[in-house]
PDB file of C-alpha atoms in Angstrom:
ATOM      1  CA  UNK A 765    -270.018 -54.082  -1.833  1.00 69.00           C
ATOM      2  CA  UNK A 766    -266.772 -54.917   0.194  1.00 70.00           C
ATOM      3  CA  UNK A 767    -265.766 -53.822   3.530  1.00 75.00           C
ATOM      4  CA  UNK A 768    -263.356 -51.114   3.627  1.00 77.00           C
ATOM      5  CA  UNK A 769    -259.755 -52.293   5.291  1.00 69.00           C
ATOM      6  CA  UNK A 770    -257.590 -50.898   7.661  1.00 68.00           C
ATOM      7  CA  UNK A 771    -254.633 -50.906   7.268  1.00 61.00           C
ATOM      8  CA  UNK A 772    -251.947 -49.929   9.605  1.00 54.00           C
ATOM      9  CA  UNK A 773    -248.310 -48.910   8.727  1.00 49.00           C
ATOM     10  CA  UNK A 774    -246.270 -49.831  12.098  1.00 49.00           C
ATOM     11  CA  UNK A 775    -242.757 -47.165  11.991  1.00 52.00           C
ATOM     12  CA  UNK A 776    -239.583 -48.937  11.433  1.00 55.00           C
ATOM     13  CA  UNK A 777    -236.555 -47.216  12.944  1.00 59.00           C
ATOM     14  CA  UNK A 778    -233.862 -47.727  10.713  1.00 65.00           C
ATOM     15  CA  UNK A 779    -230.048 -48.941  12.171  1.00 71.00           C
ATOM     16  CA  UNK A 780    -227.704 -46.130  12.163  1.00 75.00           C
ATOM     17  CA  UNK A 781    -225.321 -47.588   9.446  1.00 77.00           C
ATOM     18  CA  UNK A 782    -222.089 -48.262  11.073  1.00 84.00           C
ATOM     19  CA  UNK A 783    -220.348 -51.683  10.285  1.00 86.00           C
ATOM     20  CA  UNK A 784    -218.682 -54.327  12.523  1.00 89.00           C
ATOM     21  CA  UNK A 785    -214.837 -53.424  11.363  1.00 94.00           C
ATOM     22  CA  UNK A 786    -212.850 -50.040   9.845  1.00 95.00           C
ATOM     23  CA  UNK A 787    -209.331 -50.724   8.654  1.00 95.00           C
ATOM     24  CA  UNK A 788    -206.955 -47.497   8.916  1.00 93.00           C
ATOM     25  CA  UNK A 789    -204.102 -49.582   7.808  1.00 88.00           C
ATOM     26  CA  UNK A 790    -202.889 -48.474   3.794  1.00 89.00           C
ATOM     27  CA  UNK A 791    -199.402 -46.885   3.397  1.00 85.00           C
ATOM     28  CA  UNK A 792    -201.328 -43.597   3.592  1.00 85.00           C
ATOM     29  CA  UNK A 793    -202.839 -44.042   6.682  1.00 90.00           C
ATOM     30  CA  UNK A 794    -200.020 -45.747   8.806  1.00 90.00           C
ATOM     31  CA  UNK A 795    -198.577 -43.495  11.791  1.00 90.00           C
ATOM     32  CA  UNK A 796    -195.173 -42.971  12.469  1.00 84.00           C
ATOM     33  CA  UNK A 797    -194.391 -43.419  15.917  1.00 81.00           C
ATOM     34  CA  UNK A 798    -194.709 -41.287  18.520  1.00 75.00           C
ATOM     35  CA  UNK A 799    -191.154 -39.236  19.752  1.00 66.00           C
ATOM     36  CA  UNK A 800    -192.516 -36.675  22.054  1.00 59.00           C
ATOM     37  CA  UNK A 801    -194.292 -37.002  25.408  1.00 48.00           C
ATOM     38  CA  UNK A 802    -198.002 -37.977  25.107  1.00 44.00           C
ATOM     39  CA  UNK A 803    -198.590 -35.468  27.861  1.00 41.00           C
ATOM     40  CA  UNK A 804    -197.842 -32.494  26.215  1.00 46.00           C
ATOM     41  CA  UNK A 805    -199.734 -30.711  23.429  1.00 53.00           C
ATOM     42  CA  UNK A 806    -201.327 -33.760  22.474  1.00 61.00           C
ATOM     43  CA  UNK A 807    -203.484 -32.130  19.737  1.00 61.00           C
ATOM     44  CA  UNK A 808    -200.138 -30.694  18.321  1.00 67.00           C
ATOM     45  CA  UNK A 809    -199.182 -34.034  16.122  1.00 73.00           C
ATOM     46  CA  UNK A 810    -199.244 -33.895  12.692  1.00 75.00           C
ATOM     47  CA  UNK A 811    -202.170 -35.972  11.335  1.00 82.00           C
ATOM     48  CA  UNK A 812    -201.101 -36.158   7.760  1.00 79.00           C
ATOM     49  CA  UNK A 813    -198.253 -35.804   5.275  1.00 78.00           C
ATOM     50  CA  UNK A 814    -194.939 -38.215   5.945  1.00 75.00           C
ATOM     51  CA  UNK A 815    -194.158 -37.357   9.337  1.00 76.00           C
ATOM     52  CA  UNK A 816    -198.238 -38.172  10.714  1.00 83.00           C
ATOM     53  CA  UNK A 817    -198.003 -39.187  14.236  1.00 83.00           C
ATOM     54  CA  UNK A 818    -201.762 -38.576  15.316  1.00 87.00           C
ATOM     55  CA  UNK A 819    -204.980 -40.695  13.270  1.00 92.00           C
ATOM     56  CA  UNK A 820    -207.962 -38.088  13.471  1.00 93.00           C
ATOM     57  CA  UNK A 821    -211.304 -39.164  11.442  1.00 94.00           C
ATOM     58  CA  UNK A 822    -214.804 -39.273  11.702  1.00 95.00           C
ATOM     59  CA  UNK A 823    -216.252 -42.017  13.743  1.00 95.00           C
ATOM     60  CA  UNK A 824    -218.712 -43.962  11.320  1.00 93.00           C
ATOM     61  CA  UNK A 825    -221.484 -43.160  10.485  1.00 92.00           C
ATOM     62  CA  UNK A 826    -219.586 -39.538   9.649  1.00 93.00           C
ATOM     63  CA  UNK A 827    -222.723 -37.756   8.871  1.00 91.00           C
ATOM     64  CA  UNK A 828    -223.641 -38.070  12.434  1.00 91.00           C
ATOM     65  CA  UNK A 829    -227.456 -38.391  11.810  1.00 89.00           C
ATOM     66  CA  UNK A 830    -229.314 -41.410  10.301  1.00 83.00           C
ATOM     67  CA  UNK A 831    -231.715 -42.147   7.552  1.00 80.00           C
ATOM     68  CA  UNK A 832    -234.352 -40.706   9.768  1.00 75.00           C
ATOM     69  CA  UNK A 833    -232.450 -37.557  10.715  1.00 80.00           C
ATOM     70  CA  UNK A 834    -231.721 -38.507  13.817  1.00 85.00           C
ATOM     71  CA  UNK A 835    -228.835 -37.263  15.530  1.00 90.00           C
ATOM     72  CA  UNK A 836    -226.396 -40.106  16.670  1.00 92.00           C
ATOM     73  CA  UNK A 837    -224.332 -41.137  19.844  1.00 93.00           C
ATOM     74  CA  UNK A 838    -221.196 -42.967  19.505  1.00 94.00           C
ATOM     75  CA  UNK A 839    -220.044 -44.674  22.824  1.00 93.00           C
ATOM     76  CA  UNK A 840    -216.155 -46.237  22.993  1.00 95.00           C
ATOM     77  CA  UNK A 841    -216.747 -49.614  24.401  1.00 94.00           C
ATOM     78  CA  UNK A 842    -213.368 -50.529  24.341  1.00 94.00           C
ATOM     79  CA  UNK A 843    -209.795 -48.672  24.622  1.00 93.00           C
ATOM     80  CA  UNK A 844    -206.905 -48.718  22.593  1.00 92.00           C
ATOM     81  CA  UNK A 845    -203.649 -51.006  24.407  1.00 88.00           C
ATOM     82  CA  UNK A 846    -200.826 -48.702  23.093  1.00 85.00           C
ATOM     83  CA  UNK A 847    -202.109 -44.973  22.379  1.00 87.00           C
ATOM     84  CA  UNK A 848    -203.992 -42.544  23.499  1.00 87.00           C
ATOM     85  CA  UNK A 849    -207.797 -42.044  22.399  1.00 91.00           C
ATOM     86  CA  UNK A 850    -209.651 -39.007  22.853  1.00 92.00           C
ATOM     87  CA  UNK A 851    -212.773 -37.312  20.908  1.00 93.00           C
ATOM     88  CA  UNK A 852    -213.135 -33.574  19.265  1.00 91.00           C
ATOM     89  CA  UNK A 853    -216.011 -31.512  17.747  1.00 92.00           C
ATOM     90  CA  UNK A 854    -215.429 -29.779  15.088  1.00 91.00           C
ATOM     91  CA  UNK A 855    -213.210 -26.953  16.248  1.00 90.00           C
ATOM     92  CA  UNK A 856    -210.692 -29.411  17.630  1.00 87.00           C
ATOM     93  CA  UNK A 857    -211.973 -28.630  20.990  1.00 88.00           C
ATOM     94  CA  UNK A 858    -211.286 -32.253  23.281  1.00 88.00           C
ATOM     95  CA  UNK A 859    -214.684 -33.673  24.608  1.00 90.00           C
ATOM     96  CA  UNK A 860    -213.232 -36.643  26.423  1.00 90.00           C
ATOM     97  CA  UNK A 861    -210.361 -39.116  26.427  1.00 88.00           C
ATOM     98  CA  UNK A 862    -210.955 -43.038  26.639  1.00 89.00           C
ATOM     99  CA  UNK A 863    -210.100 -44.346  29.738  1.00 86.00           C
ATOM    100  CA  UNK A 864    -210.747 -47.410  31.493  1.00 83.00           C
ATOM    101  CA  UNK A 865    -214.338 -47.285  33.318  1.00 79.00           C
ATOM    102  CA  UNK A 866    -215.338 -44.255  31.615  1.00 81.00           C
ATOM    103  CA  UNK A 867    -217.901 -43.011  29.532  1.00 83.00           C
ATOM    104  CA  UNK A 868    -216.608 -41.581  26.533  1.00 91.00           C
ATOM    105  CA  UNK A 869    -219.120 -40.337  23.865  1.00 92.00           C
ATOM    106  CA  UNK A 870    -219.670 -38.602  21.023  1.00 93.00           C
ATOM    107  CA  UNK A 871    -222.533 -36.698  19.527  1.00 93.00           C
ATOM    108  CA  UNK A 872    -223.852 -35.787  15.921  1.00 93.00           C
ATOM    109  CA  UNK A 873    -221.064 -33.806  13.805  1.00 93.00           C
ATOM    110  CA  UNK A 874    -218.605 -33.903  17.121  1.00 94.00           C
ATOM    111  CA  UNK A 875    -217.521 -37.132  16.439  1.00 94.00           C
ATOM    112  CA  UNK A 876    -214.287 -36.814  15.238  1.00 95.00           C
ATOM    113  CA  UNK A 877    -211.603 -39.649  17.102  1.00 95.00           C
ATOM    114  CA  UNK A 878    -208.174 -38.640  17.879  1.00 92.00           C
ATOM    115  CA  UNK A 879    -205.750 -41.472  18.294  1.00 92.00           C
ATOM    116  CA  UNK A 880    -201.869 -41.038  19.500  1.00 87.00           C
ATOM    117  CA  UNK A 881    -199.319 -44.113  19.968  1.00 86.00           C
ATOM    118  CA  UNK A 882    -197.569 -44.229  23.046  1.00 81.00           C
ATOM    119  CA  UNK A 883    -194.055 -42.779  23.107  1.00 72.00           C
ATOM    120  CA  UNK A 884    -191.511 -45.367  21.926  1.00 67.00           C
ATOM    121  CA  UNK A 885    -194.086 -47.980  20.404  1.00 72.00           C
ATOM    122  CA  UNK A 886    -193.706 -49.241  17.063  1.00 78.00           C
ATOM    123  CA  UNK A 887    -194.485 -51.612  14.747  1.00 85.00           C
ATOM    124  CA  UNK A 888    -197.967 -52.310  16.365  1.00 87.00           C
ATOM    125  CA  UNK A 889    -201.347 -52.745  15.007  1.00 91.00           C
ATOM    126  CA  UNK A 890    -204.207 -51.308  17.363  1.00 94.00           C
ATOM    127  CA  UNK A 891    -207.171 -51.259  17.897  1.00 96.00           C
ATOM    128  CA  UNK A 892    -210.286 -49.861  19.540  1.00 96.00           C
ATOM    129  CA  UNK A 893    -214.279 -50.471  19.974  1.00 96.00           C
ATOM    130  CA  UNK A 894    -217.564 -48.021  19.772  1.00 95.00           C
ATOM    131  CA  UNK A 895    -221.250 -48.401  19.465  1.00 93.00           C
ATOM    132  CA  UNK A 896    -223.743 -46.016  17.339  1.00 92.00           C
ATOM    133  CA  UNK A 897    -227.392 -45.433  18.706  1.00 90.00           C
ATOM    134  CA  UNK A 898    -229.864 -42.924  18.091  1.00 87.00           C
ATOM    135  CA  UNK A 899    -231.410 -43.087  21.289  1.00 84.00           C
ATOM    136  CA  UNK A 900    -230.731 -39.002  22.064  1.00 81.00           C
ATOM    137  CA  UNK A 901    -233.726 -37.706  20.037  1.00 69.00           C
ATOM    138  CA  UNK A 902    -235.741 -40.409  18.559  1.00 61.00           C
ATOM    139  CA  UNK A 903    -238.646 -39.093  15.975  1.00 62.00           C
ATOM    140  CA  UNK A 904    -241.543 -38.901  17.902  1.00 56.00           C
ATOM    141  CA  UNK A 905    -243.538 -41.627  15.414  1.00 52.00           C
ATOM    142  CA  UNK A 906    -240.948 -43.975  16.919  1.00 55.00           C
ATOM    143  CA  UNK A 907    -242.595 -43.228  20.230  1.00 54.00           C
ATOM    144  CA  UNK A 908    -246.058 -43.923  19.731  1.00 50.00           C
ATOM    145  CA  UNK A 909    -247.527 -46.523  20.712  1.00 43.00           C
ATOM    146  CA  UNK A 910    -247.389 -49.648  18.449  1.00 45.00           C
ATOM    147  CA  UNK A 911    -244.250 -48.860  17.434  1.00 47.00           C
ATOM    148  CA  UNK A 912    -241.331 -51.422  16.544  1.00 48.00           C
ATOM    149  CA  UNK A 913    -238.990 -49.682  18.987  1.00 53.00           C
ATOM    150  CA  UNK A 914    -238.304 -45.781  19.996  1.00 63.00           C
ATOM    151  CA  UNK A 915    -234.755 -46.511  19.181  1.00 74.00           C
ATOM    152  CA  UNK A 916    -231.908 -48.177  18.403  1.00 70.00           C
ATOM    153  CA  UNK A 917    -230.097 -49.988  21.094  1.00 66.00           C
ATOM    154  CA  UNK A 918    -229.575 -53.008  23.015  1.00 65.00           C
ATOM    155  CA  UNK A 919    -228.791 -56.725  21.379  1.00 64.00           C
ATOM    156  CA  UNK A 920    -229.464 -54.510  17.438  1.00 69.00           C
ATOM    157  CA  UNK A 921    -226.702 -52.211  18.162  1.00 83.00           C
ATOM    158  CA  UNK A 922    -223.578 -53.421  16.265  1.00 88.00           C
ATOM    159  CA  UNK A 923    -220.164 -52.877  17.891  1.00 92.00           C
ATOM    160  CA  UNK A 924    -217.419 -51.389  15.174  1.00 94.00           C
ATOM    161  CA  UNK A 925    -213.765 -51.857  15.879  1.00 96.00           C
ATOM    162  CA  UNK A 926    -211.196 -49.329  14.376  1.00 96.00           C
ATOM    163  CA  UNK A 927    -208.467 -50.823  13.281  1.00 96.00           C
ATOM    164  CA  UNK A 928    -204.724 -48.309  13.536  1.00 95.00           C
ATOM    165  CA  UNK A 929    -201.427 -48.973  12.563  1.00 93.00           C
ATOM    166  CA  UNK A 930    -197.616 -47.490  13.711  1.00 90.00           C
ATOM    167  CA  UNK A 931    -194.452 -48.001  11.600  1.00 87.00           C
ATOM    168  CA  UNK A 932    -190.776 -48.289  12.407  1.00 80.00           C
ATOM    169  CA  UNK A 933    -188.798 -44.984  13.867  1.00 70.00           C
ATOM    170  CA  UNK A 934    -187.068 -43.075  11.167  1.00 61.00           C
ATOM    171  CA  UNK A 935    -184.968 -41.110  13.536  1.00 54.00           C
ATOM    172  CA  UNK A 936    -181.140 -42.487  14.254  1.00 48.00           C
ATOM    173  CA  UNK A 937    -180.702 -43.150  18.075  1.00 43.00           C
ATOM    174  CA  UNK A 938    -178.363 -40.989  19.822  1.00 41.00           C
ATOM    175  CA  UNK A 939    -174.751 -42.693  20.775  1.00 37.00           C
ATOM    176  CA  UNK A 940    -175.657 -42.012  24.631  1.00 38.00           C
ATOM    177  CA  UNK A 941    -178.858 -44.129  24.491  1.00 40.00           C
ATOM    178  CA  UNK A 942    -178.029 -46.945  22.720  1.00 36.00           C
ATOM    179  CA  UNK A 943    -178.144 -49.123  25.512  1.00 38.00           C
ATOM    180  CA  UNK A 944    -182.202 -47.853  25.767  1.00 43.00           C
ATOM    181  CA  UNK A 945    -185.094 -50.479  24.566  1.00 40.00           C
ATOM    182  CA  UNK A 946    -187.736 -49.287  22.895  1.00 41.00           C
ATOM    183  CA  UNK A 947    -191.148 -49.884  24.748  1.00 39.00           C
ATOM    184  CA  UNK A 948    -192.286 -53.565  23.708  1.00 36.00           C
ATOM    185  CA  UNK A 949    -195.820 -53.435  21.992  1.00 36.00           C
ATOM    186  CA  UNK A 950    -197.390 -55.614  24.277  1.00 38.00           C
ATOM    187  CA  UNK A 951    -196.399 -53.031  27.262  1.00 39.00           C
ATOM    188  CA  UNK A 952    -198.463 -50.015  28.248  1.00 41.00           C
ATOM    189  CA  UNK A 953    -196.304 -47.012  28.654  1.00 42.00           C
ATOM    190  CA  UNK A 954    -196.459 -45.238  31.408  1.00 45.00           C
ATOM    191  CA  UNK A 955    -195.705 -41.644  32.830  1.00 42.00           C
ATOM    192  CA  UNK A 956    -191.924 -42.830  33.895  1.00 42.00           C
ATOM    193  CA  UNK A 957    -191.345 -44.440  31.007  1.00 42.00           C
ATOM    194  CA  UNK A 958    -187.514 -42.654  29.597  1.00 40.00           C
ATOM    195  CA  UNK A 959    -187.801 -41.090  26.130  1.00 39.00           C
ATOM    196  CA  UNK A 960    -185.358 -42.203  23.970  1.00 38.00           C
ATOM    197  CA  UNK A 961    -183.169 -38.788  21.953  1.00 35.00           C
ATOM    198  CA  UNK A 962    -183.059 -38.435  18.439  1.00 34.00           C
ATOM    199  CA  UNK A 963    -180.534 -36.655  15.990  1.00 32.00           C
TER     200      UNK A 963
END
């Protein structure tokens, strides 16, 4: 007669799904650049039809839980050079905005990304950076002991990089500002940066 076996079934905590690179760059998904003042009414851009100014999706994965129901945290790793980036929940209401040195995340369902050129920038691709973990509330059978890991994170998590485009202008230039430059793509606008008028 054999000897029973026992066999033991370690838990394997699945990766959240997001990939390395999302492109945001088809004629439908192109901005127009921006021709108001980044510092007002921010949320006000239009985010679709011809005259989109503002990108606002899901971060990946859009679900915002994993295989294993777990509810995930996006953290922006790295900022955009020529826009704004800022996150939303699901009523629109702004969670944080990307900044250098800070720690902008999103959770679950909230993780909808706002992204807004800089006034006077155009024809510019850009780009920013996030990670996905699912570190918030892993299953407890990722806790016990023997476990492969209680979650996600560290050298496994996979950094994704959005990927945005802006256009030309459209507008005509008014005859009084001709002289003006628009904002070279390799500059960060700032604050007292002149807006340039259109007809």
């Amino acid at each position: 007669e054999m000897e029973p076996v026992l066999v033991t079934i370690l838990s394997q905590n699945d990766h959240p799904g997001n990939l390395p690179n999302y492109f945001y760059n088809s004629a439908e998904e192109q901005l127009n650049p921006n021709y108001g003042n980044e510092f007002v009414s921010q949320q006000g851009y239009p985010t679709s039809g011809d005259n989109r100014q503002r990108m606002l999706r899901r971060l990946e994965p859009v679900a915002g839980y994993d295989e294993d129901e777990e509810i995930l945290r996006y953290t922006i790793t790295k900022i955009p050079t020529n826009g704004t980036l800022w996150i939303e929940d699901n009523n629109g209401l702004l969670l944080c905005t990307a900044t250098p040195g800070s720690m902008c995340e999103a959770t679950g369902t909230a993780n909808w990304f706002s992204y807004l050129p800089y006034p006077e920038a155009q024809n510019f691709d850009d780009s920013f950076s996030y990670v996905v973990d699912d570190c918030l509330a892993p299953r407890n059978s990722h806790l016990e002991q023997g476990s492969s890991g209680a979650c996600t994170s560290g050298p496994s998590l996979i950094e994704s990089t959005v990927f945005v485009v802006t256009g030309g202008f459209q507008g005509t230039v008014l005859t009084d500002e001709v002289g003006d430059k628009l904002v070279d793509p390799s500059t960060n606008y700032t604050g007292n940066s002149p807006l340039l008028g259109y007809e």
